[in-house]
Short mmCIF file of C-alpha atoms and ligand atoms in Angstrom, two decimals:
data_model
loop_
_atom_site.label_atom_id
_atom_site.label_comp_id
_atom_site.label_asym_id
_atom_site.label_seq_id
_atom_site.Cartn_x
_atom_site.Cartn_y
_atom_site.Cartn_z
CA MET A 20 -76.80 -13.31 95.84
CA LEU A 21 -79.85 -13.22 97.18
CA THR A 22 -82.74 -12.74 95.46
CA VAL A 23 -85.12 -10.63 98.11
CA ALA A 24 -83.15 -8.59 100.68
CA TRP A 25 -83.38 -5.72 103.12
CA LYS A 26 -80.69 -3.47 103.36
CA ASN A 27 -80.78 0.33 104.35
CA ASN A 28 -84.30 0.58 105.53
CA SER A 29 -84.96 -0.43 101.77
CA VAL A 30 -86.03 -3.65 100.28
CA VAL A 31 -83.34 -4.93 97.38
CA LEU A 32 -84.77 -7.31 94.39
CA ILE A 33 -82.82 -8.98 91.79
CA ASP A 34 -85.47 -7.44 88.89
CA GLN A 35 -85.83 -10.95 87.00
CA THR A 36 -87.71 -9.00 84.22
CA LYS A 37 -84.65 -8.16 82.73
CA LEU A 38 -82.59 -11.51 82.72
CA PRO A 39 -81.06 -12.98 81.59
CA ASN A 40 -79.49 -9.62 79.94
CA LYS A 41 -78.71 -7.87 82.82
CA LEU A 42 -77.75 -8.63 86.35
CA VAL A 43 -79.54 -5.82 88.30
CA TYR A 44 -81.24 -4.67 91.65
CA VAL A 45 -83.77 -2.51 92.39
CA SER A 46 -84.61 -1.06 95.52
CA CYS A 47 -88.04 0.02 96.98
CA LYS A 48 -88.53 2.66 100.28
CA ASP A 49 -92.40 2.62 99.64
CA TYR A 50 -94.18 -0.46 100.47
CA LYS A 51 -96.13 0.55 97.20
CA GLU A 52 -93.25 0.24 94.87
CA VAL A 53 -93.10 -3.57 96.33
CA ALA A 54 -96.26 -4.49 95.58
CA ASP A 55 -95.80 -2.80 91.79
CA MET A 56 -92.26 -5.49 92.05
CA ILE A 57 -94.67 -7.93 92.92
CA ARG A 58 -96.94 -7.34 90.26
CA LYS A 59 -94.90 -6.59 87.50
CA LEU A 60 -93.01 -10.16 88.13
CA VAL A 61 -89.85 -8.49 89.17
CA VAL A 62 -89.78 -10.89 91.40
CA ARG A 63 -91.69 -13.92 91.53
CA GLY A 64 -92.07 -17.71 92.61
CA ALA A 65 -94.04 -17.75 95.57
CA PRO A 66 -91.78 -18.39 97.98
CA ALA A 67 -90.01 -14.91 97.30
CA ILE A 68 -92.82 -13.35 97.01
CA GLY A 69 -94.02 -14.06 100.55
CA VAL A 70 -90.89 -13.19 101.93
CA THR A 71 -90.73 -9.31 99.46
CA ALA A 72 -94.61 -9.03 100.71
CA ALA A 73 -93.60 -9.75 104.61
CA PHE A 74 -90.38 -6.88 103.69
CA GLY A 75 -93.51 -4.23 101.94
CA LEU A 76 -95.55 -5.17 105.88
CA ALA A 77 -91.94 -3.82 107.39
CA LEU A 78 -91.83 -0.93 105.14
CA ALA A 79 -95.35 0.07 105.66
CA ALA A 80 -94.91 0.35 108.92
CA GLN A 81 -91.93 2.16 108.90
CA GLN A 82 -92.83 4.87 106.94
CA SER A 83 -96.49 4.81 109.18
CA LYS A 84 -96.56 8.26 110.96
CA ALA A 85 -98.70 6.81 114.03
CA LYS A 86 -98.80 7.77 117.14
CA THR A 87 -100.73 5.15 118.86
CA LEU A 88 -100.78 1.41 118.28
CA LEU A 89 -104.39 1.27 116.77
CA ASP A 90 -103.08 4.10 114.29
CA LEU A 91 -100.08 1.90 113.77
CA MET A 92 -102.54 -1.30 113.24
CA ARG A 93 -104.79 0.86 110.54
CA ASP A 94 -101.56 1.29 108.34
CA LEU A 95 -100.23 -1.78 108.02
CA ASP A 96 -103.99 -3.04 107.67
CA SER A 97 -103.91 -0.51 104.84
CA ALA A 98 -100.93 -1.94 103.19
CA PHE A 99 -101.77 -5.49 103.66
CA LYS A 100 -105.12 -5.07 101.35
CA VAL A 101 -102.56 -3.52 99.24
CA LEU A 102 -99.76 -6.46 99.47
CA GLN A 103 -102.53 -9.60 99.22
CA SER A 104 -104.02 -7.80 96.04
CA THR A 105 -100.90 -8.15 93.99
CA ARG A 106 -101.44 -11.68 93.39
CA PRO A 107 -103.82 -14.33 93.92
CA THR A 108 -102.56 -18.07 93.35
CA ALA A 109 -99.23 -18.79 95.50
CA VAL A 110 -100.55 -19.16 98.93
CA ASN A 111 -96.84 -17.99 100.41
CA LEU A 112 -98.27 -13.97 99.77
CA PHE A 113 -100.91 -14.32 102.45
CA TRP A 114 -99.50 -16.92 105.03
CA ALA A 115 -96.47 -14.43 105.53
CA LEU A 116 -98.58 -11.26 105.25
CA GLU A 117 -100.73 -13.29 108.12
CA ARG A 118 -97.20 -14.11 109.97
CA VAL A 119 -95.88 -10.64 110.06
CA ILE A 120 -98.96 -8.68 111.10
CA GLY A 121 -99.84 -10.92 113.85
CA LYS A 122 -96.45 -10.00 115.36
CA GLY A 123 -97.86 -6.91 115.11
CA MET A 124 -100.83 -6.68 116.83
CA ARG A 125 -99.04 -8.77 119.91
CA ALA A 126 -96.79 -5.15 120.45
CA LYS A 127 -97.80 -3.55 123.06
CA THR A 128 -96.23 -0.19 121.76
CA VAL A 129 -95.86 0.93 118.45
CA GLN A 130 -91.52 1.11 118.68
CA GLU A 131 -92.39 -2.71 119.79
CA ALA A 132 -94.45 -3.24 116.58
CA LYS A 133 -92.53 -1.57 114.38
CA ARG A 134 -89.47 -3.43 115.00
CA ALA A 135 -91.52 -6.93 116.15
CA VAL A 136 -92.87 -6.39 112.23
CA LEU A 137 -89.47 -6.41 110.65
CA ASN A 138 -87.02 -8.75 112.87
CA GLU A 139 -90.52 -11.38 111.42
CA ALA A 140 -89.80 -10.23 108.27
CA LEU A 141 -85.94 -10.64 108.70
CA LYS A 142 -86.22 -13.78 110.14
CA MET A 143 -88.67 -15.66 107.75
CA ALA A 144 -85.95 -14.42 104.89
CA GLU A 145 -83.38 -16.47 106.92
CA GLU A 146 -85.72 -19.47 107.64
CA ASP A 147 -86.67 -19.46 103.54
CA ILE A 148 -83.30 -20.26 102.53
CA GLU A 149 -82.27 -23.07 106.07
CA THR A 150 -85.79 -25.08 104.85
CA ASN A 151 -84.84 -24.72 101.16
CA ARG A 152 -81.41 -26.81 102.45
CA LYS A 153 -83.72 -29.24 104.12
CA ILE A 154 -85.73 -29.64 101.37
CA GLY A 155 -82.29 -30.31 99.09
CA ALA A 156 -81.27 -32.59 101.61
CA HIS A 157 -84.97 -35.35 102.16
CA GLY A 158 -84.40 -34.67 97.93
CA LEU A 159 -81.64 -35.63 97.12
CA LYS A 160 -81.82 -39.24 98.26
CA LEU A 161 -84.31 -39.74 95.72
CA LEU A 162 -81.65 -39.21 93.15
CA LYS A 163 -78.90 -40.93 91.86
CA ASP A 164 -75.97 -40.60 90.06
CA GLY A 165 -76.12 -39.83 86.06
CA ASP A 166 -80.07 -39.15 86.58
CA ASN A 167 -81.63 -36.46 83.89
CA VAL A 168 -84.03 -34.17 85.80
CA LEU A 169 -86.45 -32.36 84.25
CA THR A 170 -88.20 -28.99 85.30
CA HIS A 171 -90.88 -26.69 84.70
CA CYS A 172 -90.54 -22.86 85.58
CA ASN A 173 -88.26 -21.36 88.02
CA ALA A 174 -88.22 -23.22 91.44
CA GLY A 175 -84.52 -22.19 92.53
CA SER A 176 -82.70 -19.56 93.78
CA LEU A 177 -84.49 -16.66 91.71
CA ALA A 178 -87.80 -17.69 93.74
CA THR A 179 -87.05 -17.85 96.59
CA VAL A 180 -84.42 -16.02 99.02
CA ALA A 181 -81.37 -18.24 97.99
CA TYR A 182 -80.63 -21.52 97.36
CA GLY A 183 -84.57 -22.96 95.58
CA THR A 184 -86.49 -25.88 96.15
CA ALA A 185 -86.80 -28.24 93.10
CA LEU A 186 -83.02 -26.88 91.68
CA GLY A 187 -82.34 -27.10 95.89
CA VAL A 188 -83.17 -30.73 95.38
CA ILE A 189 -80.44 -30.50 92.39
CA ARG A 190 -78.00 -28.35 94.16
CA ALA A 191 -77.82 -30.68 97.11
CA ALA A 192 -77.63 -33.68 94.94
CA ARG A 193 -75.30 -31.80 93.45
CA GLU A 194 -72.86 -31.08 96.75
CA SER A 195 -73.31 -34.72 97.71
CA GLY A 196 -71.25 -35.38 94.62
CA LYS A 197 -74.09 -37.28 91.99
CA ARG A 198 -73.35 -36.00 88.40
CA LEU A 199 -77.15 -34.63 86.84
CA SER A 200 -77.52 -33.44 83.88
CA VAL A 201 -80.91 -31.04 83.70
CA ILE A 202 -83.57 -30.27 81.56
CA ALA A 203 -85.49 -27.17 81.53
CA THR A 204 -88.66 -26.29 80.04
CA GLU A 205 -88.63 -22.39 78.30
CA THR A 206 -91.89 -22.18 80.01
CA ARG A 207 -94.17 -20.08 77.75
CA PRO A 208 -95.46 -17.66 77.97
CA VAL A 209 -93.49 -15.59 80.43
CA MET A 210 -90.13 -17.65 79.94
CA GLN A 211 -88.83 -18.55 83.25
CA GLY A 212 -87.36 -21.63 81.86
CA SER A 213 -85.06 -19.92 79.51
CA ARG A 214 -84.78 -16.72 81.10
CA LEU A 215 -83.86 -17.87 84.73
CA THR A 216 -83.56 -21.69 85.27
CA ALA A 217 -81.49 -21.58 82.39
CA PHE A 218 -79.60 -18.03 83.76
CA GLU A 219 -79.31 -19.24 87.65
CA LEU A 220 -77.80 -22.97 86.36
CA LEU A 221 -75.24 -21.76 84.19
CA HIS A 222 -74.39 -19.62 86.78
CA ASP A 223 -73.94 -22.17 89.38
CA GLY A 224 -71.98 -23.94 86.70
CA ILE A 225 -74.72 -27.10 86.74
CA ASP A 226 -75.43 -28.84 83.64
CA VAL A 227 -78.67 -27.68 81.95
CA SER A 228 -80.00 -28.20 78.35
CA LEU A 229 -82.95 -26.04 77.20
CA ILE A 230 -86.31 -27.79 75.09
CA THR A 231 -89.39 -26.00 74.24
CA ASP A 232 -92.51 -26.55 76.42
CA THR A 233 -93.93 -28.76 73.51
CA ALA A 234 -90.96 -30.93 73.51
CA VAL A 235 -91.43 -32.69 76.39
CA GLY A 236 -93.20 -36.04 75.40
CA HIS A 237 -91.10 -36.24 72.67
CA MET A 238 -87.75 -36.51 75.29
CA MET A 239 -89.71 -38.69 77.60
CA ALA A 240 -91.27 -41.22 74.94
CA MET A 241 -87.15 -41.43 73.87
CA GLY A 242 -85.81 -42.38 77.51
CA ALA A 243 -83.92 -39.16 77.74
CA ILE A 244 -85.44 -38.06 81.42
CA ASN A 245 -85.90 -40.28 84.56
CA HIS A 246 -86.96 -37.67 86.82
CA VAL A 247 -89.53 -34.56 87.23
CA ILE A 248 -88.95 -32.52 90.08
CA VAL A 249 -90.87 -29.00 89.86
CA GLY A 250 -92.19 -26.19 92.86
CA ALA A 251 -95.47 -25.56 93.96
CA ASP A 252 -97.52 -21.93 94.22
CA ARG A 253 -100.07 -24.13 96.35
CA VAL A 254 -100.33 -27.30 97.55
CA LEU A 255 -103.70 -28.55 98.92
CA HIS A 256 -104.25 -30.65 102.32
CA THR A 257 -105.65 -33.32 99.45
CA GLY A 258 -102.36 -33.48 97.63
CA HIS A 259 -103.57 -31.14 94.48
CA VAL A 260 -100.70 -29.27 93.37
CA PHE A 261 -100.87 -25.82 91.96
CA ASN A 262 -97.70 -24.22 89.86
CA LYS A 263 -96.66 -23.15 86.23
CA ILE A 264 -99.33 -23.52 83.60
CA GLY A 265 -98.16 -26.58 81.84
CA THR A 266 -97.03 -28.71 85.16
CA TYR A 267 -99.93 -30.97 84.59
CA GLN A 268 -99.09 -31.84 81.16
CA VAL A 269 -95.62 -32.67 82.68
CA ALA A 270 -97.28 -34.75 85.11
CA ILE A 271 -99.55 -37.10 82.58
CA LEU A 272 -96.95 -37.33 80.14
CA ALA A 273 -94.47 -38.55 83.37
CA ASN A 274 -97.34 -40.70 84.52
CA LYS A 275 -97.74 -42.02 80.28
CA HIS A 276 -93.98 -43.08 80.36
CA ASN A 277 -93.49 -44.06 83.92
CA VAL A 278 -91.41 -41.07 84.84
CA PRO A 279 -91.49 -40.40 88.83
CA PHE A 280 -93.10 -37.35 89.27
CA TYR A 281 -91.86 -34.70 92.26
CA VAL A 282 -92.79 -31.64 93.46
CA ALA A 283 -90.48 -29.86 96.02
CA ALA A 284 -92.01 -27.29 98.61
CA PRO A 285 -92.04 -25.75 101.61
CA LEU A 286 -94.67 -25.86 104.42
CA SER A 287 -95.80 -22.26 103.69
CA THR A 288 -96.71 -22.93 100.36
CA PHE A 289 -99.47 -26.02 101.90
CA ASP A 290 -103.38 -24.59 102.31
CA PHE A 291 -104.69 -26.66 104.77
CA GLU A 292 -108.40 -24.76 104.11
CA SER A 293 -109.20 -24.63 100.54
CA ASN A 294 -110.66 -27.61 98.01
CA PRO A 295 -109.65 -27.09 94.80
CA ASP A 296 -112.36 -24.66 93.53
CA ASP A 297 -111.98 -22.34 96.18
CA VAL A 298 -107.88 -21.54 94.52
CA ILE A 299 -108.33 -18.16 91.91
CA ILE A 300 -106.14 -19.49 88.78
CA GLU A 301 -104.59 -15.78 87.96
CA ASP A 302 -105.54 -14.42 84.78
CA ARG A 303 -102.56 -12.62 82.84
CA SER A 304 -102.51 -9.72 80.70
CA VAL A 305 -102.67 -11.11 76.87
CA ASP A 306 -99.57 -9.39 75.58
CA GLU A 307 -97.63 -11.90 77.51
CA VAL A 308 -99.23 -14.29 74.68
CA VAL A 309 -99.50 -12.07 71.79
CA LYS A 310 -96.30 -10.62 72.16
CA VAL A 311 -93.13 -12.32 72.28
CA GLY A 312 -90.47 -9.49 73.30
CA LYS A 313 -91.59 -6.13 71.70
CA LYS A 314 -92.71 -7.95 68.58
CA ARG A 315 -96.37 -9.12 68.08
CA ILE A 316 -96.81 -12.51 67.27
CA ALA A 317 -101.15 -13.43 66.45
CA PRO A 318 -103.35 -11.04 64.48
CA LYS A 319 -105.55 -8.44 66.34
CA GLY A 320 -108.76 -9.97 67.06
CA VAL A 321 -108.35 -13.28 68.21
CA ARG A 322 -109.63 -14.43 71.54
CA ILE A 323 -107.02 -14.80 74.28
CA PHE A 324 -106.36 -17.24 77.31
CA ASN A 325 -103.83 -16.48 79.50
CA PRO A 326 -104.33 -18.95 82.84
CA ALA A 327 -100.74 -18.12 84.57
CA PHE A 328 -101.03 -21.72 86.66
CA ASP A 329 -102.49 -24.86 86.32
CA MET A 330 -103.83 -27.42 89.18
CA THR A 331 -102.29 -31.45 88.96
CA PRO A 332 -104.60 -33.94 91.02
CA PRO A 333 -102.89 -36.38 93.68
CA GLU A 334 -102.98 -38.98 91.33
CA LEU A 335 -100.32 -37.82 89.31
CA ILE A 336 -97.70 -36.85 92.11
CA THR A 337 -95.06 -39.56 93.24
CA GLY A 338 -94.11 -37.71 95.82
CA ILE A 339 -93.96 -33.82 97.62
CA ILE A 340 -90.50 -32.93 99.02
CA THR A 341 -90.80 -31.00 102.16
CA GLN A 342 -88.68 -29.57 104.43
CA LYS A 343 -90.09 -32.37 106.94
CA GLY A 344 -89.39 -35.41 104.40
CA VAL A 345 -90.99 -36.67 101.59
CA LEU A 346 -94.22 -37.31 101.40
CA LYS A 347 -96.02 -40.47 99.74
CA PRO A 348 -99.49 -40.61 99.13
CA PRO A 349 -102.15 -41.19 100.26
CA PHE A 350 -101.26 -37.59 100.79
CA GLU A 351 -103.49 -36.09 103.34
CA LYS A 352 -103.30 -38.94 105.23
CA ASN A 353 -99.78 -39.26 105.13
CA LEU A 354 -99.20 -35.06 106.23
CA LYS A 355 -101.60 -35.55 109.04
CA ALA A 356 -99.11 -37.92 109.97
CA LEU A 357 -96.02 -36.04 108.73
CA LEU A 358 -97.07 -33.03 110.98
CA GLY A 359 -97.62 -35.01 113.98
O1 MRU B 18 -95.84 -16.72 88.00
P1 MRU B 18 -94.70 -16.89 88.55
O2 MRU B 18 -93.23 -16.75 88.34
O3 MRU B 18 -94.64 -16.76 89.87
O4 MRU B 18 -93.97 -18.80 88.70
C1 MRU B 18 -93.75 -18.96 89.96
C2 MRU B 18 -93.71 -20.79 90.08
O5 MRU B 18 -95.01 -21.44 89.56
C3 MRU B 18 -92.95 -21.21 90.31
O6 MRU B 18 -92.91 -22.47 89.89
C4 MRU B 18 -93.73 -21.90 91.74
O7 MRU B 18 -93.81 -20.41 92.50
C5 MRU B 18 -92.73 -22.74 92.77
S1 MRU B 18 -91.63 -21.52 92.98
C6 MRU B 18 -90.42 -22.48 94.53
#
């Protein structure tokens, strides 16, 4: 079961807005549809968004009627702009689009460029699974038999092509014979924890319990959690981590209760240029806050803030699990060493 795939010249996605009640797939033949799917959270999670956008560009190449390389690059550039405007925080989106269009730019003919763009997107989809397995192999060493691991949002199979980053570590630990229990926060307001994390872990037979976001402090104070592992939408070279709203407060609570707080992320999620103030935190629709399902749960006229991400500073992070190993503080210095 792949979250994102290229089949019969279309991009096929699991419709995550329908989970956990229905497991249905949507198929897109137009890059504008792909952009719409990213915007509406049909596909979400930093690595999955990146690969989907890459396939979106491959569709744009396929759709183009251009006869010259210059015209094809103009078409790809328009698609690039539409796709990159879908979501602002996860850096994988921009990384993937740059990587794919770069391949097109180096081609010598229209046909070669079309092929190169698709091949690069397919390669990225394969690499994503391999990378997650490597993250899992490094991360599993941090866990021991019987651990209770809290995760926030969904950094699983559904947030990647398959296997997951934070949940990839859990899967790898499980495959190595360690028995673990996962505690998933529901992750208001879009409920990625209850709808997606609980769904995919139950689907794979991994022990999972669901708690409200507000129960984290209590559970830690009771000694019911001995590790936190979350994913990331953007990791700065300084070690600042942008992830789903609520991650920061989980990190503060983990620090207060001496619970190790790990972030699992591929190097495609790293941003080597931005500083904390440069990163745009996506502001999403107020409807996500004032409604539960179709039912309104707040009075009309109340002011709403709905930031979708927050920033966890490096001093609250025990380590960042990447495909090349586990980065420990000081992150900026150790990142340079890790990358050689
Ligand atoms: O708004 P979303 O659902 O796209 O946010 C997803 C997250 O914040 C995930 O934790 C993050 O992308 C890591 S996914 C491996």
